[in-house]
Amino acid sequence: MITISGKTVCTGVAFGPVFVFSREESTIKRHHIESSDDEIARFEIARKKAIEELGMLYDKAISEVGESNAMIFQIHQMMLEDLDYIESIKNIITDQLINAETAVGQTCDNFVQMFKAMDDDYMRERSADVKDVSERLIKILSGKDNGGIVTSEPVIIVADDLAPSETVQFDKSKILAFVTEGGSTNSHTSILARMMNIPAVIGAKGSLKSEFNGKRAIVDGFTGTMYIDPDEETVKKLTKKKQEIEEQTKFLEKLKGCESVTKDGQRIDLFANIGNVLDVGSVLKNDAEGIGLFRSEFLYLESKDYPSEDVQFGAYKEVLSKMVNKRVIIRTLDIGADKQVGYFNMPKEENPAMGIRAIRICLKRPDIFKTQLRALYRASVFGRLAIMFPMIASEWEILKVLEIIDEVKAELDSEGIAYSNHIELGCMIETPAAAVTSDILSKHLDFFSIGTNDLTQYTLAADRQNPDIGDFCDAHHTAVLRLINTVTQNAHKNNTWVGICGELGADLELTEVFLAMGIDELSVTPNAILPIRKKVIETDVSAIKDKVLSKYLIQS
Ligand code: PEP
Ligand code: MG
């Protein structure tokens, strides 16, 4: 048995033969052309065909992964309409008198280099989309069909990496799992795998060997492991795991539409975290009761320049409309620390996690903040909007934020632009300072959302980005749990409601603890909603309250 480890992108267990996916690389033959006009015309025909193909892929993806996820193909269509991209290809054809395939290849290389040189991960990952689009053009120009999988039985696909168009073109009934040597958790392919709910492992070094083709294998999406030629014991263990999952999934499906209420009648809202408009499909599919954290900074991370008020308005409006009056909490810009955006031109800091980030940027540069607030207030008439502010440490920051909001509202009033009068305002509790003074902060706000990822790192002085710090960054630490409890009690005294939107919210080991504390909302990755609902429905808070609180808050 060969064991290969990677990083999990989508859980689940799959058994089946390996299919090593080696795409036919389009080898581009460079040659001289006589007429640049004829060659440009040939390029234009190919470009139109590619746009048409992407339209068909979009339709296919809608039925398989939902409208919001299918949007990646519209983005690819937009890339093919991008004037810089088109101009570059045409200029190369005209200036160098070379064939369109070569011109596309050169332009692709230049654009890929440009994306790869960018500071933020998201933009770097977009280089895969440029490659994908260019590869499609080259295949059309050179008369080669798009490849796919030729197999009669369902397979575990092993690849170096997969482009979104390759992922969605596969016949879903033929795919048991994805395993890639490369890839990243934020790539659209990973997102599509999660949406398709197919076990997926990335970064599985050593998996892409032609000798594995056709071998029996098991993919354990929970641990991010692939076993080739598994031994009997492994087969037995994972067969049991697969059966348990199937039973659980069937059971969880039944919980869609059920209320998240404990045996003794305590309600908790189960909301979802999203990074962009595309994620709303999965929110609805998993029956989330609202959106508890829309990380709006992804709009900034995805742009080459500051997203305009209208661009932001469009995104917020779409999310609010799709959620049809369910609460949507949009967090204002949380740039800085690990989320750097080049065009913000932030000075290099010795210690960025404690530097100019999130609300600190917004207060230092109110022009940026006001643009976002205007977009949010304008969008507020399309649904049930709540806004929250990240990285708050002091009361004066909240007071300043409220002052800026008043200015924005006055501007909108003077322009005759409508906005809702029922927008809830809250802040994230991510600093020990905010947690300890939550009694003061709560007087000004409708709600708190506890960001346990940052609250843990700042409470324990343990960098959340440092993979070596491991046990030192323990979100179960009594100090963190005590702070969560303090925040909840302080907030409730002032009728402020409290949610948790950090990763800890999805930790089933703590669901009882959160219920016992009286947390009002948990906002988690969409796939975690139904397992938590199950746990909530099975819990009798009055019976466990004293025991769990003393276990987690008194003893460490
Ligand atoms: C958190 O800190 O827990 C949080 C939800 O914010 P982010 O992970 O985006 O910093
Ligand atoms: Mg945070």
Coordinates of C-alpha atoms and ligand atoms in Angstrom, one line a residue:
M1 CA 0.0 0.0 0.0
I2 CA 1.2 3.5 -0.9
T3 CA 0.0 6.4 1.3
I4 CA 0.0 9.9 -0.1
S5 CA -0.8 12.9 2.1
G6 CA -2.1 16.3 1.1
K7 CA -4.5 18.9 2.3
T8 CA -8.3 18.4 2.4
V9 CA -10.5 20.6 0.3
C10 CA -13.7 18.6 0.5
T11 CA -14.5 15.8 3.0
G12 CA -15.9 12.3 2.2
V13 CA -14.5 8.9 1.3
A14 CA -14.2 7.5 -2.2
F15 CA -13.1 4.0 -3.4
G16 CA -12.2 3.4 -7.0
P17 CA -9.6 3.1 -9.8
V18 CA -7.2 5.9 -10.3
F19 CA -7.4 7.9 -13.5
V20 CA -4.2 9.9 -14.1
F21 CA -5.3 12.9 -16.0
S22 CA -2.7 14.1 -18.4
R23 CA -4.0 16.8 -20.6
E24 CA -2.8 16.9 -24.1
E25 CA -0.5 20.0 -24.0
S26 CA -1.1 22.0 -27.0
T27 CA 2.4 22.4 -28.5
I28 CA 2.4 25.6 -30.3
K29 CA 4.3 25.7 -33.5
R30 CA 5.5 29.2 -34.3
H31 CA 5.4 30.2 -37.9
H32 CA 5.6 33.3 -40.1
I33 CA 2.4 34.6 -41.7
E34 CA 1.9 36.8 -44.8
S35 CA -1.2 38.8 -43.8
S36 CA -1.8 40.0 -40.3
D37 CA -5.4 40.9 -41.3
D38 CA -6.2 37.3 -42.2
E39 CA -4.5 36.1 -39.0
I40 CA -6.4 38.6 -36.8
A41 CA -9.6 37.5 -38.5
R42 CA -8.8 33.9 -37.7
F43 CA -8.1 34.9 -34.1
E44 CA -11.4 36.7 -33.9
I45 CA -13.4 33.6 -35.1
A46 CA -11.6 31.5 -32.5
R47 CA -12.3 34.1 -29.8
K48 CA -16.0 34.1 -30.7
K49 CA -16.1 30.3 -30.6
A50 CA -14.4 30.2 -27.2
I51 CA -17.0 32.7 -25.9
E52 CA -19.8 30.4 -27.2
E53 CA -18.2 27.3 -25.7
L54 CA -17.9 29.1 -22.3
G55 CA -21.6 30.0 -22.6
M56 CA -22.5 26.3 -23.0
L57 CA -20.2 25.4 -20.1
Y58 CA -21.9 28.0 -18.0
D59 CA -25.3 26.5 -18.8
K60 CA -24.0 23.0 -17.9
A61 CA -22.5 24.3 -14.7
I62 CA -25.7 26.0 -13.6
S63 CA -27.5 22.7 -13.4
E64 CA -24.6 21.0 -11.7
V65 CA -23.2 23.5 -9.3
G66 CA -25.7 26.4 -9.2
E67 CA -25.7 29.8 -10.8
S68 CA -23.3 31.5 -8.5
N69 CA -20.6 28.9 -9.0
A70 CA -21.2 28.8 -12.7
M71 CA -20.2 32.5 -12.9
I72 CA -16.5 31.5 -13.3
F73 CA -17.3 30.8 -16.9
Q74 CA -18.8 34.2 -17.3
I75 CA -15.6 35.6 -15.9
H76 CA -13.7 33.6 -18.5
Q77 CA -15.9 35.1 -21.1
M78 CA -15.1 38.5 -19.8
M79 CA -11.4 37.8 -20.0
L80 CA -11.9 37.1 -23.7
E81 CA -13.5 40.5 -24.0
D82 CA -10.6 42.2 -22.1
L83 CA -9.2 44.9 -24.3
D84 CA -5.6 44.6 -23.0
Y85 CA -5.6 40.9 -23.6
I86 CA -7.0 41.2 -27.2
E87 CA -4.8 44.2 -28.1
S88 CA -1.7 42.3 -26.9
I89 CA -2.5 39.3 -29.2
K90 CA -3.3 41.5 -32.2
N91 CA -0.2 43.6 -31.7
I92 CA 2.0 40.5 -31.5
I93 CA 0.5 39.2 -34.7
T94 CA 0.9 42.6 -36.5
D95 CA 4.4 43.5 -35.2
Q96 CA 6.0 40.1 -35.4
L97 CA 4.0 38.6 -38.3
I98 CA 3.5 35.4 -36.5
N99 CA 0.6 33.0 -36.2
A100 CA -2.3 33.6 -33.7
E101 CA -1.5 30.5 -31.6
T102 CA 2.0 31.9 -30.8
A103 CA 0.6 35.3 -30.1
V104 CA -2.0 33.9 -27.7
G105 CA 0.8 31.8 -26.0
Q106 CA 3.1 34.8 -25.6
T107 CA 0.3 37.0 -24.3
C108 CA -0.7 34.3 -21.9
D109 CA 2.8 34.0 -20.5
N110 CA 3.0 37.8 -20.0
F111 CA -0.3 37.9 -18.2
V112 CA 0.5 34.9 -16.1
Q113 CA 3.8 36.5 -15.0
M114 CA 1.9 39.7 -14.2
F115 CA -0.6 37.9 -12.0
K116 CA 2.0 35.7 -10.3
A117 CA 4.0 38.8 -9.4
M118 CA 1.0 40.3 -7.5
D119 CA 1.1 40.5 -3.8
D120 CA -2.1 38.8 -2.8
D121 CA -2.8 35.1 -3.0
Y122 CA -6.2 35.5 -4.7
M123 CA -4.8 37.5 -7.7
R124 CA -1.9 35.0 -8.0
E125 CA -4.4 32.2 -8.3
R126 CA -6.1 34.0 -11.2
S127 CA -3.1 33.2 -13.4
A128 CA -4.7 29.7 -13.7
D129 CA -7.8 31.3 -15.3
V130 CA -5.7 33.2 -17.9
K131 CA -4.0 29.9 -18.7
D132 CA -7.3 28.1 -19.0
V133 CA -8.8 30.7 -21.3
S134 CA -5.7 30.9 -23.5
E135 CA -5.4 27.1 -23.7
R136 CA -9.0 27.0 -25.0
L137 CA -8.2 29.6 -27.7
I138 CA -5.1 27.7 -28.8
K139 CA -7.0 24.5 -29.0
I140 CA -9.7 26.0 -31.2
L141 CA -7.1 27.8 -33.4
S142 CA -5.2 24.5 -33.9
G143 CA -8.3 22.5 -34.5
K144 CA -8.0 20.3 -31.4
D145 CA -11.0 19.2 -29.4
N146 CA -11.3 19.9 -25.7
G147 CA -10.1 16.7 -23.9
G148 CA -12.2 15.1 -21.2
I149 CA -12.1 11.8 -19.5
V150 CA -12.6 8.7 -21.5
T151 CA -13.7 6.1 -19.1
S152 CA -16.7 3.8 -18.7
E153 CA -16.5 3.4 -14.9
P154 CA -16.3 6.1 -12.2
V155 CA -12.7 7.1 -11.3
I156 CA -10.6 9.0 -8.8
I157 CA -9.0 11.7 -10.9
V158 CA -5.4 12.5 -10.2
A159 CA -4.0 15.6 -11.9
D160 CA -1.2 18.1 -11.5
D161 CA -3.9 20.8 -11.1
L162 CA -7.3 21.3 -12.6
A163 CA -8.7 24.3 -14.3
P164 CA -12.3 25.2 -13.5
S165 CA -13.4 24.5 -17.0
E166 CA -11.8 21.0 -16.8
T167 CA -13.5 20.4 -13.5
V168 CA -16.9 21.2 -14.7
Q169 CA -16.5 19.5 -18.1
F170 CA -16.0 16.1 -16.4
D171 CA -19.1 14.0 -16.4
K172 CA -20.0 14.2 -12.7
S173 CA -21.3 10.7 -12.6
K174 CA -17.8 9.4 -13.5
I175 CA -15.9 11.2 -10.8
L176 CA -15.4 9.7 -7.3
A177 CA -12.8 12.1 -6.1
F178 CA -10.2 14.7 -7.1
V179 CA -6.6 14.5 -6.0
T180 CA -4.1 17.1 -7.3
E181 CA -0.4 17.6 -6.7
G182 CA -0.8 21.4 -6.8
G183 CA -3.7 23.6 -6.1
S184 CA -4.8 25.9 -3.4
T185 CA -7.8 26.0 -1.1
N186 CA -9.0 29.3 -2.5
S187 CA -8.9 28.4 -6.1
H188 CA -12.1 28.2 -8.0
T189 CA -11.5 24.5 -8.7
S190 CA -11.4 23.8 -5.0
I191 CA -14.6 25.8 -4.6
L192 CA -16.3 23.9 -7.4
A193 CA -15.2 20.6 -5.8
R194 CA -16.8 21.6 -2.5
M195 CA -19.9 22.7 -4.3
M196 CA -20.1 19.3 -6.2
N197 CA -19.5 17.7 -2.8
I198 CA -16.8 15.4 -4.1
P199 CA -14.0 14.3 -1.8
A200 CA -11.0 16.4 -2.8
V201 CA -7.3 16.5 -1.8
I202 CA -4.8 19.1 -3.0
G203 CA -1.0 19.3 -2.5
A204 CA -0.8 15.5 -2.7
K205 CA 2.9 15.3 -3.7
G206 CA 3.9 12.1 -5.5
S207 CA 0.3 11.2 -6.6
L208 CA 0.8 12.0 -10.3
K209 CA 2.5 8.9 -11.5
S210 CA 1.4 7.1 -14.7
E211 CA 2.1 3.8 -13.0
F212 CA -0.9 4.5 -10.7
N213 CA -3.3 4.6 -13.6
G214 CA -6.0 2.0 -13.1
K215 CA -4.8 1.0 -9.7
R216 CA -7.4 0.6 -6.9
A217 CA -7.3 3.4 -4.4
I218 CA -9.2 5.1 -1.6
V219 CA -9.4 8.8 -1.0
D220 CA -10.0 9.9 2.6
G221 CA -11.2 13.5 2.2
F222 CA -11.3 13.9 6.0
T223 CA -7.6 13.4 6.5
G224 CA -6.5 14.5 3.0
T225 CA -5.0 11.0 2.3
M226 CA -4.9 8.8 -0.8
Y227 CA -4.1 5.1 -0.4
I228 CA -3.0 3.2 -3.5
D229 CA -3.5 -0.5 -3.4
P230 CA -4.9 -0.3 0.1
D231 CA -4.4 -3.2 2.5
E232 CA -7.3 -5.1 4.0
E233 CA -7.3 -3.2 7.3
T234 CA -7.5 0.2 5.6
V235 CA -10.3 -1.0 3.3
K236 CA -12.2 -2.2 6.3
K237 CA -11.7 1.0 8.3
L238 CA -12.6 3.3 5.5
T239 CA -15.6 1.2 4.4
K240 CA -17.0 1.7 7.9
K241 CA -16.3 5.4 7.7
K242 CA -18.0 5.7 4.3
Q243 CA -21.1 3.9 5.6
E244 CA -21.3 6.2 8.6
I245 CA -21.0 9.2 6.4
E246 CA -23.8 8.0 4.1
E247 CA -26.1 7.4 7.0
Q248 CA -25.3 10.7 8.5
T249 CA -25.8 12.6 5.2
K250 CA -29.2 11.0 4.7
F251 CA -30.1 12.0 8.2
L252 CA -28.8 15.5 7.8
E253 CA -30.8 16.1 4.6
K254 CA -33.9 15.6 6.7
L255 CA -32.8 18.5 8.9
K256 CA -33.2 21.0 6.0
G257 CA -36.1 23.2 6.8
C258 CA -36.0 22.3 10.5
E259 CA -35.6 24.9 13.2
S260 CA -32.3 25.1 15.1
V261 CA -33.9 24.7 18.5
T262 CA -32.7 22.7 21.4
K263 CA -34.8 20.0 23.2
D264 CA -35.6 22.6 25.9
G265 CA -36.6 25.3 23.4
Q266 CA -33.5 27.4 23.1
R267 CA -33.0 28.9 19.6
I268 CA -29.7 29.6 17.9
D269 CA -29.3 31.1 14.5
L270 CA -27.1 29.0 12.2
F271 CA -25.6 31.3 9.6
A272 CA -22.9 30.9 6.9
N273 CA -19.6 32.6 6.2
I274 CA -18.9 33.7 2.6
G275 CA -16.0 35.4 0.7
N276 CA -17.9 36.5 -2.4
V277 CA -21.2 36.5 -4.2
L278 CA -20.4 33.1 -5.7
D279 CA -20.7 31.4 -2.3
V280 CA -24.4 32.2 -1.8
G281 CA -25.4 29.0 -3.8
S282 CA -23.8 26.9 -1.1
V283 CA -25.3 28.9 1.7
L284 CA -28.8 28.3 0.3
K285 CA -28.1 24.6 -0.5
N286 CA -27.1 24.0 3.1
D287 CA -30.2 25.7 4.4
A288 CA -28.3 28.5 6.3
E289 CA -30.6 30.8 8.1
G290 CA -28.6 33.9 7.1
I291 CA -25.1 35.1 6.3
G292 CA -23.1 35.9 9.5
L293 CA -19.9 37.0 7.8
F294 CA -19.4 38.3 4.3
R295 CA -15.7 39.0 4.2
S296 CA -16.1 42.1 2.0
E297 CA -12.3 42.5 1.6
F298 CA -12.4 39.8 -1.1
L299 CA -13.9 42.4 -3.4
Y300 CA -10.8 44.5 -2.8
L301 CA -8.5 41.5 -3.1
E302 CA -10.0 40.5 -6.5
S303 CA -9.6 44.0 -8.0
K304 CA -6.7 45.6 -9.6
D305 CA -7.8 48.9 -8.1
Y306 CA -10.2 50.2 -5.4
P307 CA -13.6 48.7 -6.3
S308 CA -15.9 51.6 -7.1
E309 CA -19.1 52.3 -5.1
D310 CA -21.1 50.9 -7.9
V311 CA -19.2 47.7 -8.2
Q312 CA -19.5 47.2 -4.4
F313 CA -23.2 48.2 -4.5
G314 CA -23.8 45.5 -7.2
A315 CA -22.2 42.8 -5.1
Y316 CA -24.0 43.7 -1.9
K317 CA -27.3 44.0 -3.7
E318 CA -26.9 40.6 -5.3
V319 CA -26.2 38.9 -2.0
L320 CA -29.0 40.7 -0.2
S321 CA -31.5 39.9 -2.9
K322 CA -30.5 36.3 -3.1
M323 CA -30.9 35.9 0.6
V324 CA -34.5 37.3 0.4
N325 CA -34.9 39.0 3.7
K326 CA -32.7 36.7 5.7
R327 CA -30.1 38.6 7.7
V328 CA -26.9 39.3 5.9
I329 CA -24.0 40.6 7.9
I330 CA -21.4 42.3 5.8
R331 CA -18.1 43.1 7.5
T332 CA -16.4 46.2 6.3
L333 CA -13.0 46.0 4.8
D334 CA -10.5 43.9 6.8
I335 CA -7.3 44.5 4.8
G336 CA -3.8 44.2 6.3
A337 CA -1.9 41.6 8.2
D338 CA -2.1 38.5 6.0
K339 CA -4.5 40.2 3.5
Q340 CA -2.3 42.7 1.7
V341 CA -3.6 44.6 -1.3
G342 CA -0.9 46.2 -3.5
Y343 CA -2.8 49.3 -4.6
F344 CA -3.3 50.3 -1.0
N345 CA 0.4 51.1 -0.9
M346 CA 0.7 50.3 2.8
P347 CA 4.1 50.9 4.3
K348 CA 5.9 47.8 5.3
E349 CA 5.4 47.0 8.9
E350 CA 7.6 45.1 11.4
N351 CA 4.5 43.5 12.9
P352 CA 1.5 43.8 10.5
A353 CA -0.9 41.7 12.6
M354 CA -0.6 44.5 15.2
G355 CA -0.3 47.3 12.7
I356 CA -2.5 49.3 10.4
R357 CA -5.2 46.8 9.5
A358 CA -9.0 46.6 9.2
I359 CA -10.8 49.5 11.0
R360 CA -7.5 51.3 11.5
I361 CA -7.1 51.7 7.8
C362 CA -10.8 52.8 7.4
L363 CA -10.4 55.4 10.1
K364 CA -7.1 56.7 8.7
R365 CA -8.5 56.8 5.2
P366 CA -12.2 57.7 5.6
D367 CA -12.5 58.3 1.8
I368 CA -12.2 54.5 1.3
F369 CA -14.4 53.7 4.2
K370 CA -17.1 56.2 3.0
T371 CA -17.2 54.6 -0.4
Q372 CA -17.9 51.2 1.1
L373 CA -20.5 52.6 3.5
R374 CA -22.3 54.4 0.7
A375 CA -22.5 51.2 -1.3
L376 CA -23.7 49.3 1.8
Y377 CA -26.4 51.8 2.7
R378 CA -27.6 52.0 -1.0
A379 CA -27.8 48.2 -1.1
S380 CA -29.7 48.0 2.2
V381 CA -33.1 48.5 0.6
F382 CA -32.7 45.1 -1.2
G383 CA -32.8 42.9 1.9
R384 CA -32.0 42.7 5.6
L385 CA -28.6 44.2 6.0
A386 CA -26.4 44.2 9.1
I387 CA -22.9 45.8 9.1
M388 CA -20.0 45.0 11.3
F389 CA -16.6 46.5 11.9
P390 CA -13.4 44.4 12.3
M391 CA -10.5 44.7 14.8
I392 CA -12.2 47.1 17.2
A393 CA -10.1 47.7 20.3
S394 CA -11.5 50.9 21.8
E395 CA -14.8 52.7 22.3
W396 CA -13.6 55.8 20.5
E397 CA -13.3 53.8 17.3
I398 CA -16.9 52.9 17.5
L399 CA -17.9 56.5 18.2
K400 CA -15.8 57.6 15.2
V401 CA -17.4 55.0 13.0
L402 CA -20.9 56.1 14.0
E403 CA -20.0 59.7 13.2
I404 CA -18.8 58.7 9.7
I405 CA -22.0 56.7 9.2
D406 CA -24.0 59.9 10.1
E407 CA -22.1 61.8 7.5
V408 CA -22.7 59.2 4.9
K409 CA -26.4 59.1 5.7
A410 CA -26.6 62.9 5.5
E411 CA -24.9 62.8 2.1
L412 CA -27.3 60.2 0.8
D413 CA -30.3 62.2 2.2
S414 CA -29.1 65.3 0.4
E415 CA -28.8 63.3 -2.9
G416 CA -32.3 61.8 -2.4
I417 CA -30.9 58.3 -2.3
A418 CA -32.9 55.8 -0.3
Y419 CA -31.5 53.5 2.4
S420 CA -33.0 51.3 5.1
N421 CA -33.6 52.7 8.5
H422 CA -33.3 49.2 10.1
I423 CA -29.7 48.3 9.4
E424 CA -28.2 46.6 12.5
L425 CA -24.7 47.7 13.5
G426 CA -22.2 45.5 15.3
C427 CA -18.6 44.9 15.7
M428 CA -16.3 42.0 15.7
I429 CA -14.8 40.9 19.0
E430 CA -11.3 40.0 17.9
T431 CA -9.1 41.7 20.5
P432 CA -8.9 41.0 24.2
A433 CA -9.5 44.7 24.7
A434 CA -12.9 44.6 22.9
A435 CA -13.8 41.5 24.9
V436 CA -12.9 42.9 28.3
T437 CA -14.7 46.2 27.5
S438 CA -17.7 44.6 25.8
D439 CA -20.0 46.0 28.5
I440 CA -19.0 49.5 27.3
L441 CA -19.1 48.7 23.5
S442 CA -22.4 47.0 23.7
K443 CA -24.1 50.3 24.7
H444 CA -23.5 51.5 21.1
L445 CA -24.2 48.4 19.1
D446 CA -27.0 46.0 18.1
F447 CA -24.7 42.9 18.0
F448 CA -21.2 41.4 18.4
S449 CA -19.7 38.8 16.3
I450 CA -16.7 37.0 17.9
G451 CA -13.8 36.4 15.6
T452 CA -12.2 33.6 17.4
N453 CA -9.4 33.2 14.8
D454 CA -7.9 36.6 15.8
L455 CA -9.2 36.6 19.4
T456 CA -7.2 33.4 19.9
Q457 CA -4.0 34.8 18.4
Y458 CA -4.2 38.1 20.3
T459 CA -5.2 36.5 23.6
L460 CA -2.5 33.8 23.5
A461 CA 0.2 35.9 21.7
A462 CA 0.4 33.1 19.1
D463 CA 0.6 34.0 15.4
R464 CA -2.3 32.3 13.6
Q465 CA -0.3 32.2 10.4
N466 CA 2.6 30.4 11.8
P467 CA 2.3 26.6 11.1
D468 CA 4.9 25.8 13.7
I469 CA 3.1 27.3 16.6
G470 CA 0.5 24.5 16.7
D471 CA -0.6 23.7 20.3
F472 CA 0.3 27.2 21.5
C473 CA -2.5 28.7 19.4
D474 CA -5.3 26.6 21.0
A475 CA -8.7 28.1 20.6
H476 CA -10.0 25.8 23.4
H477 CA -7.8 27.6 25.9
T478 CA -9.7 28.6 29.0
A479 CA -8.7 32.2 28.5
V480 CA -10.4 32.3 25.1
L481 CA -13.5 30.6 26.3
R482 CA -13.8 32.8 29.3
L483 CA -13.6 35.9 27.1
I484 CA -16.4 34.5 24.9
N485 CA -18.5 34.0 28.0
T486 CA -17.7 37.5 29.3
V487 CA -18.7 39.0 26.0
T488 CA -22.0 37.1 25.9
Q489 CA -23.0 38.1 29.4
N490 CA -22.0 41.7 29.0
A491 CA -23.8 42.0 25.7
H492 CA -27.0 40.4 26.9
K493 CA -27.2 42.9 29.8
N494 CA -27.5 45.6 27.1
N495 CA -29.8 43.7 24.8
T496 CA -27.0 43.2 22.3
W497 CA -27.0 39.8 20.6
V498 CA -23.8 37.8 20.1
G499 CA -22.6 35.5 17.4
I500 CA -19.4 33.7 16.7
C501 CA -18.0 33.8 13.1
G502 CA -14.4 32.5 13.7
E503 CA -13.6 28.8 12.8
L504 CA -14.3 27.8 16.4
G505 CA -18.1 28.3 15.8
A506 CA -18.1 25.1 13.7
D507 CA -16.3 23.0 16.3
L508 CA -18.9 20.4 17.3
E509 CA -17.1 19.7 20.6
L510 CA -18.0 23.2 21.7
T511 CA -21.6 23.5 20.4
E512 CA -23.0 22.6 23.9
V513 CA -20.7 25.1 25.5
F514 CA -21.9 27.9 23.2
L515 CA -25.5 27.0 23.8
A516 CA -24.8 26.9 27.6
M517 CA -23.3 30.4 27.4
G518 CA -26.3 31.6 25.5
I519 CA -24.6 32.5 22.2
D520 CA -27.3 33.7 19.8
E521 CA -25.8 32.9 16.5
L522 CA -23.0 30.7 14.9
S523 CA -21.7 31.6 11.5
V524 CA -19.8 28.8 9.9
T525 CA -18.7 27.4 6.5
P526 CA -21.9 26.3 4.7
N527 CA -21.2 22.6 4.9
A528 CA -21.0 22.7 8.7
I529 CA -24.6 24.1 9.1
L530 CA -26.5 20.8 9.2
P531 CA -24.1 18.9 11.4
I532 CA -24.4 21.7 14.0
R533 CA -28.2 21.8 13.6
K534 CA -28.2 18.1 14.5
K535 CA -26.2 18.7 17.6
V536 CA -28.4 21.6 18.6
I537 CA -31.6 19.6 18.2
E538 CA -30.1 16.8 20.3
T539 CA -29.1 19.1 23.2
D540 CA -31.0 19.8 26.4
V541 CA -29.2 22.9 27.6
S542 CA -30.7 22.9 31.1
A543 CA -29.4 19.4 31.6
I544 CA -25.8 20.1 30.6
K545 CA -25.3 23.7 31.3
D546 CA -23.6 23.7 34.7
K547 CA -21.4 20.7 33.8
V548 CA -20.1 22.1 30.5
L549 CA -19.5 25.6 31.8
S550 CA -17.5 24.4 34.7
K551 CA -15.6 22.0 32.6
Y552 CA -14.5 24.6 30.0
L553 CA -14.5 27.8 32.0
I554 CA -13.1 26.7 35.4
Q555 CA -10.8 23.8 34.6
S556 CA -8.4 24.2 31.7
Ligands
PEP1 C1 -11.7 35.9 12.9 O1 -10.7 36.6 13.2 O2 -12.1 35.0 13.7 C2 -12.5 36.2 11.7 C3 -13.7 35.6 11.5 O3 -11.9 37.1 10.8 P1 -10.8 36.6 9.8 O4 -10.6 35.1 9.9 O5 -11.3 37.0 8.5 O6 -9.6 37.4 10.3
MG2 MG -10.3 38.3 12.1

